[in-house]
XYZ file of C-alpha atoms in Angstrom:
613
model
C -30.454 -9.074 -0.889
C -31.715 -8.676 2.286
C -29.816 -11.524 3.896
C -27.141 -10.317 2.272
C -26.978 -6.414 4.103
C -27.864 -8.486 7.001
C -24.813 -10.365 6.972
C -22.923 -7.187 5.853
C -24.214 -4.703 8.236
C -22.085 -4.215 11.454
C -25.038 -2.711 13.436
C -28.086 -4.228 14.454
C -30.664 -3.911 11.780
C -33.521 -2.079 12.437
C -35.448 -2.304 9.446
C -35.613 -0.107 6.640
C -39.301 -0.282 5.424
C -39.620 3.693 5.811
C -38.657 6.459 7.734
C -35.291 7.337 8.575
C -32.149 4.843 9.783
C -28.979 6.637 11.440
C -25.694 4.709 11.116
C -22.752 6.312 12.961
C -19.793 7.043 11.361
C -16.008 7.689 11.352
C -16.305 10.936 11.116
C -20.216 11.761 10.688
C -23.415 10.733 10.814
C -24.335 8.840 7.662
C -28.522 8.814 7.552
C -30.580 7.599 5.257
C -34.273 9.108 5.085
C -37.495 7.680 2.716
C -39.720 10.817 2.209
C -42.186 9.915 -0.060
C -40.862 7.364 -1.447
C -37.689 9.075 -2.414
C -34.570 7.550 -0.794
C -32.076 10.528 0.198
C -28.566 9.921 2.339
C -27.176 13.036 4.156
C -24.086 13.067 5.760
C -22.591 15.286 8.306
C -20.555 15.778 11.168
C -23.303 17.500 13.275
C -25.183 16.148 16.430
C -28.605 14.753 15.534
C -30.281 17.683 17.023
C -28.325 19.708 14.760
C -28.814 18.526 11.856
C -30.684 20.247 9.078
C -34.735 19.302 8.316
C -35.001 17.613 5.191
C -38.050 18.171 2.511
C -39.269 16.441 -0.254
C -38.123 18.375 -3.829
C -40.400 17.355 -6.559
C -36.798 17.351 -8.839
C -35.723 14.430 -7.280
C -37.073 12.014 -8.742
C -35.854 8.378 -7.533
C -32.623 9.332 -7.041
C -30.323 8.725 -4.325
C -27.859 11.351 -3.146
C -25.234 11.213 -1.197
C -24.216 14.631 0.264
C -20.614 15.057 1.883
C -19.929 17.656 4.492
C -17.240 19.090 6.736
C -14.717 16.705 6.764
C -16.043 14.094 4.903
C -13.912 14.696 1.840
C -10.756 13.232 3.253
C -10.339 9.354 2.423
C -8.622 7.696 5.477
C -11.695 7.025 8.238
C -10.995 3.341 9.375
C -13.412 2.422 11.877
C -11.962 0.340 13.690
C -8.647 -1.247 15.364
C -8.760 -4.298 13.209
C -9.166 -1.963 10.064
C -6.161 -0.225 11.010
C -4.089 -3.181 11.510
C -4.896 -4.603 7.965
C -4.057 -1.709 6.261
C -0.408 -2.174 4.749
C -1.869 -5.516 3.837
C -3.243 -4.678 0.158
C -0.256 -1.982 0.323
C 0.866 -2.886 -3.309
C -2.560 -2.156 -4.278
C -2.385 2.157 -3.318
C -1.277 4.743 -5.416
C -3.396 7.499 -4.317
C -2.685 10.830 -5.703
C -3.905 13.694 -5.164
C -6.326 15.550 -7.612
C -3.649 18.131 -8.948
C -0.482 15.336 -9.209
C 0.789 14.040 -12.386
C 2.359 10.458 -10.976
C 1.832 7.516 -12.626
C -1.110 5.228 -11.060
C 1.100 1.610 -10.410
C -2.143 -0.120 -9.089
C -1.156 -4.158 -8.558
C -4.933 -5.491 -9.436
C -5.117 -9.615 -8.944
C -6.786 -9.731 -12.516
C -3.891 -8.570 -14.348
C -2.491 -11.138 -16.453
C 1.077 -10.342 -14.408
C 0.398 -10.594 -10.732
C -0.274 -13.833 -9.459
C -0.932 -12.506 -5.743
C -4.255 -12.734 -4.117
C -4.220 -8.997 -2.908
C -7.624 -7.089 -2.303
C -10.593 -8.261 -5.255
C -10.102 -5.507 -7.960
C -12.392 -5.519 -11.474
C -10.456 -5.752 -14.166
C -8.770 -3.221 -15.840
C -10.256 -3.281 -19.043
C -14.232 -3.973 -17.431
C -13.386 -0.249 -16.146
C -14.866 0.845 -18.924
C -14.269 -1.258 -21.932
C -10.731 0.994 -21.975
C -9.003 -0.341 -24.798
C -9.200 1.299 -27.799
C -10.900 -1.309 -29.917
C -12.703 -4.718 -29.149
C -10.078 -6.694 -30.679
C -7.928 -5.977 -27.605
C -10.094 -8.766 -25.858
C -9.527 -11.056 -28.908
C -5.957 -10.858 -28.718
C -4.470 -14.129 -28.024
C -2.459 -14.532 -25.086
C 0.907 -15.941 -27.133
C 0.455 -12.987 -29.238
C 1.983 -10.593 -26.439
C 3.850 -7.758 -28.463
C 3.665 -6.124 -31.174
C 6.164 -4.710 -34.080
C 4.331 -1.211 -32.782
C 4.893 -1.656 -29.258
C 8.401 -2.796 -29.631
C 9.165 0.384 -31.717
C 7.517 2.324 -29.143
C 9.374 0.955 -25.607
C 12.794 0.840 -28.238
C 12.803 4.472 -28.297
C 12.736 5.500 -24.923
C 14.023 8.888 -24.969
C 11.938 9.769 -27.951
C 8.370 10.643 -27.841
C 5.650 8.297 -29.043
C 4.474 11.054 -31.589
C 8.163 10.564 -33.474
C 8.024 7.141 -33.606
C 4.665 6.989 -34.881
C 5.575 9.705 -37.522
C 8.490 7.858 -38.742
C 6.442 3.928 -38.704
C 4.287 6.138 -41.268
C 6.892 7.486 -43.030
C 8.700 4.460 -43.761
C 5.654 2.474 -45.093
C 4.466 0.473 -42.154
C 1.008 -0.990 -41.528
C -0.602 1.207 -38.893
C -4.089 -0.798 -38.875
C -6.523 -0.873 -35.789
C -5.462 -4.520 -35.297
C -1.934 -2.803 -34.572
C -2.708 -0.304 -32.587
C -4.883 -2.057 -30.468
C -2.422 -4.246 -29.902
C 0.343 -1.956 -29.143
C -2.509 -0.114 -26.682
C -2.766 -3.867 -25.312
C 0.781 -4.364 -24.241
C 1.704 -0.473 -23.281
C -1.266 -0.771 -21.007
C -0.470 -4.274 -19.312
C 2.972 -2.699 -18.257
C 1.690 0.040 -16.983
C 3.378 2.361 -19.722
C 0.393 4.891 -19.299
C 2.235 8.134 -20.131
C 3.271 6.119 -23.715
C -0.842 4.805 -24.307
C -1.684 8.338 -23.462
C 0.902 9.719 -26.253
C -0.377 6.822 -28.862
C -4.209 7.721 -28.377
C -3.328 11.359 -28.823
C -1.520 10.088 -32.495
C -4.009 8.453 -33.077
C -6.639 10.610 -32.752
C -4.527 14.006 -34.160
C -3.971 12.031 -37.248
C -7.654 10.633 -37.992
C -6.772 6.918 -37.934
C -9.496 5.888 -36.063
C -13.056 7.620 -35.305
C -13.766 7.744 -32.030
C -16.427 6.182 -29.896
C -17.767 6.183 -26.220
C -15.055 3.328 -25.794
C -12.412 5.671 -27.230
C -12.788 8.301 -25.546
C -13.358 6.411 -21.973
C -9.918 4.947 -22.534
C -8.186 8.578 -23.209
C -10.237 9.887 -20.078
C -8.926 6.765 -17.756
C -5.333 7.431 -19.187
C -5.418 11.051 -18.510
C -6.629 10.356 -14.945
C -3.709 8.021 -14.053
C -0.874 10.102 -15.946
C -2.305 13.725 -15.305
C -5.012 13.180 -12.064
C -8.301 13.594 -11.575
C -8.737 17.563 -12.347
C -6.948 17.078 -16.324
C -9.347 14.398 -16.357
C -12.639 15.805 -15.634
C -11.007 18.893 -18.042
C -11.171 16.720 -20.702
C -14.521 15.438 -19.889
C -16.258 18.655 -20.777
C -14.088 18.175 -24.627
C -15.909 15.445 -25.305
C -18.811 14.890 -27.537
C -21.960 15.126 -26.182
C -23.382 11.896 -28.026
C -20.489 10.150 -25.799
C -20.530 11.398 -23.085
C -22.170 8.281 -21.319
C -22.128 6.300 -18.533
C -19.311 4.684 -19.927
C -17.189 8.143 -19.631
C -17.887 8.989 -15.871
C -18.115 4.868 -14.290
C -14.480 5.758 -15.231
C -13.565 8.528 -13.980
C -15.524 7.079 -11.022
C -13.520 4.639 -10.718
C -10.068 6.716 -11.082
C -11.390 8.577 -8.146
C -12.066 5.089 -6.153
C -8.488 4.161 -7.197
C -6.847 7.448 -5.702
C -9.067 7.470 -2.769
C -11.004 10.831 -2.830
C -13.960 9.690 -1.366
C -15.439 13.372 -1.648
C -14.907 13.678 -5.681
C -16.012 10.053 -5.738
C -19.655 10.654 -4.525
C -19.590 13.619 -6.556
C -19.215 11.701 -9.281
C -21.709 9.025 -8.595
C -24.222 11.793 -7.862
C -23.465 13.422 -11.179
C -24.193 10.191 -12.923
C -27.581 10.187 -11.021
C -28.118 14.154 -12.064
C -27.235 12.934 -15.768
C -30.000 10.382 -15.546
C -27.114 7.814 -16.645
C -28.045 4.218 -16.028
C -26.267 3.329 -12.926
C -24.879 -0.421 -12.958
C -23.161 -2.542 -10.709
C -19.941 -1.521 -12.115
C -20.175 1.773 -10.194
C -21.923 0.249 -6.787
C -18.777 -1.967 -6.647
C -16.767 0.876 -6.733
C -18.467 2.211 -4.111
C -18.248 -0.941 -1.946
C -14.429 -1.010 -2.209
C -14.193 2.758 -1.926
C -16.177 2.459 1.751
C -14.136 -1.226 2.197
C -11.156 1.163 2.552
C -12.019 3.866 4.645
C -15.360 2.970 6.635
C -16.728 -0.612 6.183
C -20.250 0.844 8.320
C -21.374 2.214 5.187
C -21.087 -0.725 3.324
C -24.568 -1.971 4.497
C -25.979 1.365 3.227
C -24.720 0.647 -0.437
C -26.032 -2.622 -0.964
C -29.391 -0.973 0.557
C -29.614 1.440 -1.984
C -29.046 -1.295 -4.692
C -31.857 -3.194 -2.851
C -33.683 -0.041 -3.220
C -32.744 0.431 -7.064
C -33.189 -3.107 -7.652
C -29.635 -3.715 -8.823
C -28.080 -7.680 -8.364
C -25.205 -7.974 -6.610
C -22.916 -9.914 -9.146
C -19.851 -12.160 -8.642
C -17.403 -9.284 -7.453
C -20.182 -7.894 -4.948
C -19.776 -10.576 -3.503
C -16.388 -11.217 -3.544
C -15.626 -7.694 -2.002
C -18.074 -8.257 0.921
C -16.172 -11.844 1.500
C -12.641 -10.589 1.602
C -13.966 -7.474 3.999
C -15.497 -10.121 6.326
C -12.653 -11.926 6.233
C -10.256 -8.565 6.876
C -12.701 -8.020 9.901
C -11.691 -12.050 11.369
C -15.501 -12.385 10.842
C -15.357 -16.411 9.829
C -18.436 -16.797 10.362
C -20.006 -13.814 8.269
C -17.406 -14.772 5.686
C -19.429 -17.990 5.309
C -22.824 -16.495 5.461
C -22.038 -14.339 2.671
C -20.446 -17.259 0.385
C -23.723 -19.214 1.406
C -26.086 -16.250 0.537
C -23.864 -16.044 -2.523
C -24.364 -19.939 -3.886
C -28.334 -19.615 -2.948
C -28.564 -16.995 -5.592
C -26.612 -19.126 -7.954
C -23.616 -17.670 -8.317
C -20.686 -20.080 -7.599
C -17.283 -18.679 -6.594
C -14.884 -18.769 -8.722
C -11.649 -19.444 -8.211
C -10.197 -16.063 -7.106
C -13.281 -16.205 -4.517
C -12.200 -19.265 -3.280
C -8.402 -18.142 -2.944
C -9.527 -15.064 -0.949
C -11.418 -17.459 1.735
C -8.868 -19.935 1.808
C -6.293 -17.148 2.719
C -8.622 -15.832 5.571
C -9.206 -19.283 6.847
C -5.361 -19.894 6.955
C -4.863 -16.264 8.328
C -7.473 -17.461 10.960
C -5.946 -20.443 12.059
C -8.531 -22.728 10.426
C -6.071 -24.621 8.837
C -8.810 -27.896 8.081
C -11.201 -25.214 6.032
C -8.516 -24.017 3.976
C -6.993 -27.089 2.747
C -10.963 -28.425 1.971
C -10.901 -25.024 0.058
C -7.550 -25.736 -1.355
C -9.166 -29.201 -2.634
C -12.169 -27.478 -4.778
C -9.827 -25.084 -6.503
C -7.918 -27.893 -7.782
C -10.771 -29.614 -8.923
C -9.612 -33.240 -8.580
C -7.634 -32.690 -11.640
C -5.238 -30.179 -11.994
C -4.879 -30.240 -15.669
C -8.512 -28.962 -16.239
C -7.624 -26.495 -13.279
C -4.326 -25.578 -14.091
C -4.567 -21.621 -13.382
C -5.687 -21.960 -9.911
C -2.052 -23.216 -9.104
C -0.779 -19.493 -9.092
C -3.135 -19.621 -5.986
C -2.512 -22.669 -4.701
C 1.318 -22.660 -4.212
C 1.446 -19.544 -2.204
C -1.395 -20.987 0.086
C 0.104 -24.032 1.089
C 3.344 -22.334 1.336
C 1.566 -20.598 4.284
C 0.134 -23.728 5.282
C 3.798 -25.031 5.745
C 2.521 -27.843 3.425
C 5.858 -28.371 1.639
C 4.701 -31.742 0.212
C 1.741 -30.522 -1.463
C 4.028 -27.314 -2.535
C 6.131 -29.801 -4.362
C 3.563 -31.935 -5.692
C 2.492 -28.677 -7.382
C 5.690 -27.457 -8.601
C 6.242 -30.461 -10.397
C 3.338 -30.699 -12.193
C 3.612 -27.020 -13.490
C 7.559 -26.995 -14.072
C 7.638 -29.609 -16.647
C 5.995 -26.551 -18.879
C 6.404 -23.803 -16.431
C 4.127 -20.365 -16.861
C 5.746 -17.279 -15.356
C 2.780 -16.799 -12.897
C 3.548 -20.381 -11.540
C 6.683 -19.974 -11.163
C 6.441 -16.290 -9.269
C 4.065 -18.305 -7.117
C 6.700 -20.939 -6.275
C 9.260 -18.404 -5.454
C 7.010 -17.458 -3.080
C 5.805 -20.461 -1.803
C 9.187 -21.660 -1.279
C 10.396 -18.625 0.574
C 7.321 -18.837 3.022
C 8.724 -22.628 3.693
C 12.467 -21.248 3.887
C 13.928 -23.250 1.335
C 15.790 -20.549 -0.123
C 17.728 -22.816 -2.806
C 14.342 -24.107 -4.149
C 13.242 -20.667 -4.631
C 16.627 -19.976 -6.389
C 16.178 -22.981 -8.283
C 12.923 -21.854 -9.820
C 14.305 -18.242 -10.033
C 16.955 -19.916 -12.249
C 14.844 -21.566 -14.416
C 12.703 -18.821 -15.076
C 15.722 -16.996 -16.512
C 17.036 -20.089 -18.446
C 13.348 -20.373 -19.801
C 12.549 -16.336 -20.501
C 15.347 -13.960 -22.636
C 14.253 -11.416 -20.651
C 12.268 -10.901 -16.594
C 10.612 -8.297 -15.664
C 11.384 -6.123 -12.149
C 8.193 -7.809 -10.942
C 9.707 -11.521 -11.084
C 13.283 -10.434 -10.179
C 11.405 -8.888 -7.161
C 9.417 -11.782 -6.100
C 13.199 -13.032 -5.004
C 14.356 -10.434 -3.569
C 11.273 -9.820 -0.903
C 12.483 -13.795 -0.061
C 16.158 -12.797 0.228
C 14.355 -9.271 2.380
C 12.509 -11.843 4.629
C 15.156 -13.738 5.409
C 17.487 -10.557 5.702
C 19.982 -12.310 3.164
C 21.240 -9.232 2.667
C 24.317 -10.308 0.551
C 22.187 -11.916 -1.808
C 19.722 -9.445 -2.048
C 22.569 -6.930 -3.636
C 23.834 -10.143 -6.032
C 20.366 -10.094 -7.058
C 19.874 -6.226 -7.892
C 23.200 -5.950 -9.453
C 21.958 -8.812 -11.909
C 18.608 -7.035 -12.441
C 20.488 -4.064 -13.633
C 23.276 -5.672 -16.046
C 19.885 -7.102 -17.848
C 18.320 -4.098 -18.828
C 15.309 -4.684 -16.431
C 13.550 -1.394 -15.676
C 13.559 -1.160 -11.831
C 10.137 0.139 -10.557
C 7.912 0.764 -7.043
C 7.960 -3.371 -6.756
C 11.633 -3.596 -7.243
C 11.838 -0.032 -4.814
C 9.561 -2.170 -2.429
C 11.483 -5.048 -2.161
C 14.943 -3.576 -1.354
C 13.555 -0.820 1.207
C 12.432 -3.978 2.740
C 15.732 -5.676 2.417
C 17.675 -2.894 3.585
C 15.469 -2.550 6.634
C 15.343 -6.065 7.992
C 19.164 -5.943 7.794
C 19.071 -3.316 10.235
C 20.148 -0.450 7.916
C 17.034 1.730 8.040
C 19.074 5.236 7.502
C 20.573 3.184 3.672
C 16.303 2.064 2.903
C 15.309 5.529 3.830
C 17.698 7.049 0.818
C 16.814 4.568 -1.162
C 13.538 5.554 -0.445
C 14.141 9.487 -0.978
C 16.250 8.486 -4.398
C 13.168 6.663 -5.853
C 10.710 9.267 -4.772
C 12.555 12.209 -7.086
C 12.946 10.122 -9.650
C 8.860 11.481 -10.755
C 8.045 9.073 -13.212
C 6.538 6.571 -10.431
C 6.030 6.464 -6.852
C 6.632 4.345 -4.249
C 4.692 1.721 -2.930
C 2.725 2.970 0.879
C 3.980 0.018 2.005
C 7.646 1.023 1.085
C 7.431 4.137 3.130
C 5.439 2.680 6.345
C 7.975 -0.011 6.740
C 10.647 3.026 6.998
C 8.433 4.942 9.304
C 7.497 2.304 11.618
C 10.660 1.777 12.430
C 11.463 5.032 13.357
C 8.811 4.995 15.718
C 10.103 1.964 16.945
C 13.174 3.608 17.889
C 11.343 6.752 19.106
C 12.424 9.132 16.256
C 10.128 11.415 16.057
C 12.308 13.772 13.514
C 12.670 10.676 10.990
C 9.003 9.260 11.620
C 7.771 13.084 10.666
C 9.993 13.152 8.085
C 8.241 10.010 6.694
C 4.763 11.277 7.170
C 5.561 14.892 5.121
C 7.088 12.626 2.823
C 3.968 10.641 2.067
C 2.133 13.713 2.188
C 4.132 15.396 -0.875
C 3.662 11.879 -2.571
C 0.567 11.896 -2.933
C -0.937 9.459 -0.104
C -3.991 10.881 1.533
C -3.510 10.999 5.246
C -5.221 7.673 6.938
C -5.276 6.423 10.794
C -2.233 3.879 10.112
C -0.038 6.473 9.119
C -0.928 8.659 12.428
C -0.909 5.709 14.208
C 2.667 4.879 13.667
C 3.720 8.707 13.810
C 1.677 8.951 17.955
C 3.838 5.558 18.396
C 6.860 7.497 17.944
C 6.045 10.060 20.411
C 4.848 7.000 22.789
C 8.219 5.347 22.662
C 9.981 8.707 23.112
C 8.356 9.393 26.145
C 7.735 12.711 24.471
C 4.475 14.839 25.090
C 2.745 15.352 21.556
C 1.206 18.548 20.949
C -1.734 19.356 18.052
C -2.073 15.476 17.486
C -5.786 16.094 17.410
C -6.231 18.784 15.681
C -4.084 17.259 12.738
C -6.141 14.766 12.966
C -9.573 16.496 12.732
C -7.792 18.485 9.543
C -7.929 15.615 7.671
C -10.971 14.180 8.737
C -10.022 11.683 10.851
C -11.487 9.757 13.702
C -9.416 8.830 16.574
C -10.433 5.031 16.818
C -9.972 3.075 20.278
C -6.235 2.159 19.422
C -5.658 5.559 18.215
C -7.077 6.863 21.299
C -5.459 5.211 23.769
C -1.926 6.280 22.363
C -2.975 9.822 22.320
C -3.761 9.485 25.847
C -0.267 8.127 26.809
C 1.367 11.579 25.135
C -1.043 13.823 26.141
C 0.880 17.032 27.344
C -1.882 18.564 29.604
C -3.670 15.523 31.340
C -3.871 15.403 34.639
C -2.487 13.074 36.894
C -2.323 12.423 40.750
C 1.037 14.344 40.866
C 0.452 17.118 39.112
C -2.842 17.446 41.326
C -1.054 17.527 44.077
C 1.572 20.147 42.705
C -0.952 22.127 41.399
């Protein structure tokens, strides 16, 4: 473990055998003090000198608290330029809402059984906290997809879930855990939250089940994503005392990780230490990707206090701390940490290795990834069949068209819709648009009916090569099959419209999408939009585009500011109250961020205005 915060911490170590360590942050001053054993973390945005004495409280215990101040409740401190630059990366992956909004959570985690792209390491949905309703979700076999139950349920879209369940009853139908759990299954894996929520309400309302820990974890998590964070911890204080467990606030935890309020985060996590709850690594991973996101200097601190609490890092830990290495074009610290990793004897697994392999390629070490690219497959690919969804993509990138094809035709003789997403993909990286169409084709030949997700995958190629023309073919086919168009499909033709030059037509699309309510865009969608506005030096639009992520839900973070002082830049336009907004929502003005406030600063002095002066 200690090799391990080594290799994770991006200050020197200093030791942390008693006493008190000071790491500087974003925004504050994160500091971690032993008195008497007891290991305490204060945080504030105070000078050292200023900074309140700390005693030793014989309530303590062994906990660990972490205490947020001033501005430390807003989630968007990158600490560094390299941070900022990778943010629209794991774009698909942010949905953050605000406590108060009622906007469906669209997270795109790599461990769903539907997205085949390696995006940021996620745990999976259902190790949140056991969500689904009954065991025999994890049973369910994977060629057993839908339900009778379900299909009544997405049939009926104008009618509530209640009706439909009231009428299944009324005419006779089994309604048996089996079924609903099943139902829960497939409403869940599409991301029809508002529709689970509705059937676990049934449920319950009508006595069909009694409900556990498990139960009642899975209402909570739905709540969060359909309703936010405040319904959520609402319903919290409804539940049972007997359940209210660890189980009920590692999710709500992790809601808050997934939204990005680092402020009712902690509180959370220090609630669970008030409670006396067992604290497992479940919950110090979600504190590892919540401080991934917005201030990576902190991450050493975590896995110290899990040194400290003698918690074991387990296969995510360390997947997270490889793929923030890697974000960081730390190589070499990537390696150490897969090294430490394999001397504890844990062996990556195959999502591991597909994270490294796409560092190494986004590195330029072209020779590592391909040796990566060999262990995946194993030496035979039928035993390791599911790491082609990996594979194709990365030698896509690797402009390794023969090995791309040598793939392909091993899967396509009995294709998997994963695989074939993947070649899409693959394909359009190597521009060989007609391959791509040719596996686009024969997913539609092989499937009755695609899903906005694999119609998308296309039209981000058509977007990248601003095929335009194509790109509208597409969409108009989408919609004469009955395919619901979502923030992927939203994503995709913002992007088309804008590489075709037509910003003004991807910024109503945009707008269009947005009042629709039910979901919101991608942050990608709308940082595309805005950054080129500030290419042009339109401040009006690029504000525009920052208010509107604002009223969406997306906490303010240095990317977005970024792009909006790059406006101003390429206006030639002074930029008054930049700072200030800045320090409202907690934000530290890195070295990039810096420098472009300089260049718009309205009252710096020059030589000039010396002399005028």
């Amino acid at each position: 473990m200690l090799a391990l915060r080594r290799a994770c911490n991006p200050l020197k170590f200093r030791g942390f055998s008693g006493g008190t360590s000071r790491a500087c942050c974003a925004k504050s001053e994160i500091v971690f003090s032993y008195v008497e054993g007891k290991a305490m973390v204060f945080e504030s945005p105070q000078p050292v000198s200023e900074r309140p004495r700390f005693y030793h409280s014989t309530n303590i215990g062994s906990k660990f608290y972490l205490e947020k101040r001033g501005f430390a409740s807003q989630a968007g401190s990158e600490s560094s330029e390299s941070d900022d630059d990778l943010e629209e990366e794991f774009s698909e992956l942010e949905t953050p809402l605000s406590a108060n909004e009622s906007v469906v959570n669209v997270d795109h985690l790599i461990s769903d059984d539907d997205i085949n792209d390696i995006g940021e390491p996620s745990q999976n949905a259902l190790e949140l906290s056991d969500n689904e309703t009954d065991q025999a979700e994890k049973k369910l076999p994977r060629k057993k997809a839908t339900s009778e139950l379900f299909k009544a349920i997405i049939s009926a879209p104008g009618v509530s879930v209640h009706s439909v369940l009231d009428k299944w009853v009324a005419e006779g139908k089994d309604l048996d855990q089996f079924e609903i759990s099943n139902a829960m299954f497939n409403l869940r894996k599409r991301r029809l939250f508002g529709r689970a929520l509705q059937l676990s309400e049934w449920v319950e309302a009508n006595k069909r089940k009694d409900f556990g820990e498990r139960d009642y974890a899975s209402r909570l998590d739905l709540i969060a994503k359909v309703r936010g964070l405040h319904k959520a911890e609402v319903y919290i204080e409804k539940i049972p005392k007997s359940f209210k467990g660890e189980m009920i606030y590692r999710t709500l935890l992790a809601n808050c990780v997934a939204v990005y309020d680092v402020k009712k985060a902690v509180e959370v996590f220090n609630k669970m230490k008030d409670l006396e709850l067992p604290i497992t690594i479940f919950s110090y991973n979600q504190l590892l990707l919540l401080y991934k996101r917005h201030d990576k200097k902190k991450i050493a601190d975590v896995l110290l206090l899990m040194e400290k609490e003698n918690v074991k890092p387990s296969l995510f830990t360390y997947m997270l701390l490889i793929d923030t290495k890697g974000q960081s074009n730390d190589i070499a610290g990537m390696d150490q940490i897969a090294e430490t990793m394999k001397a504890e004897g844990i062996e990556p697994d195959i999502k591991t290795q597909a994270i490294m392999a796409r560092h190494y390629v986004s590195g330029g070490l072209k020779e590592k990834a391909e040796i990566v690219l060999k262990e995946m497959e194993g030496g035979n690919l039928d035993e390791h069949r599911w790491a082609c969804q990996f594979m194709l993509p990365l030698y896509g990138s690797l402009g390794k068209a023969d090995e791309v094809s040598r793939l392909w035709n091993f899967c396509k003789k009995s294709p998997r819709l994963d695989e074939c997403v993947a070649a899409i993909e693959a394909w359009g990286q190597l521009k060989n648009i007609p391959e791509a169409e040719a596996v686009f084709e024969l997913m539609s030949k092989t499937w009755k009916k695609l899903s906005s997700k694999h119609y998308s995958t296309l039209l981000k190629v058509y977007a990248n090569h601003k095929m335009l023309s194509k790109g509208k073919d597409l969409i108009k086919q989408m919609g004469d099959s009955g395919c619901r168009i979502g923030p992927l499909t939203w994503d995709a033709l913002v992007k088309l419209y804008v590489e075709a030059g037509e910003v003004e037509k991807a910024d109503s699309i945009l707008n269009k999408a947005a009042q629709q309510n039910q979901m919101k865009p991608m942050f990608s969608s709308y940082m595309i939009v805005m950054e080129k506005y500030a290419k042009k030096g339109d401040i009006h639009n690029a504000e525009k585009m920052f208010h509107r992520m604002r009223q969406a839900g997306y906490q303010a973070r240095s990317k977005q500011f970024q792009t909006l002082i790059q406006a101003y830049v390429n206006a030639k336009a002074p930029c008054y109250g930049m700072r200030e907004r800045l320090k409202a929502d907690g934000l530290f003005a890195n070295k990039a961020v810096a420098a472009q406030l300089a260049q718009v600063d309205a009252f710096k002095r020059t030589v000039v205005s010396d002399l005028l002066d």
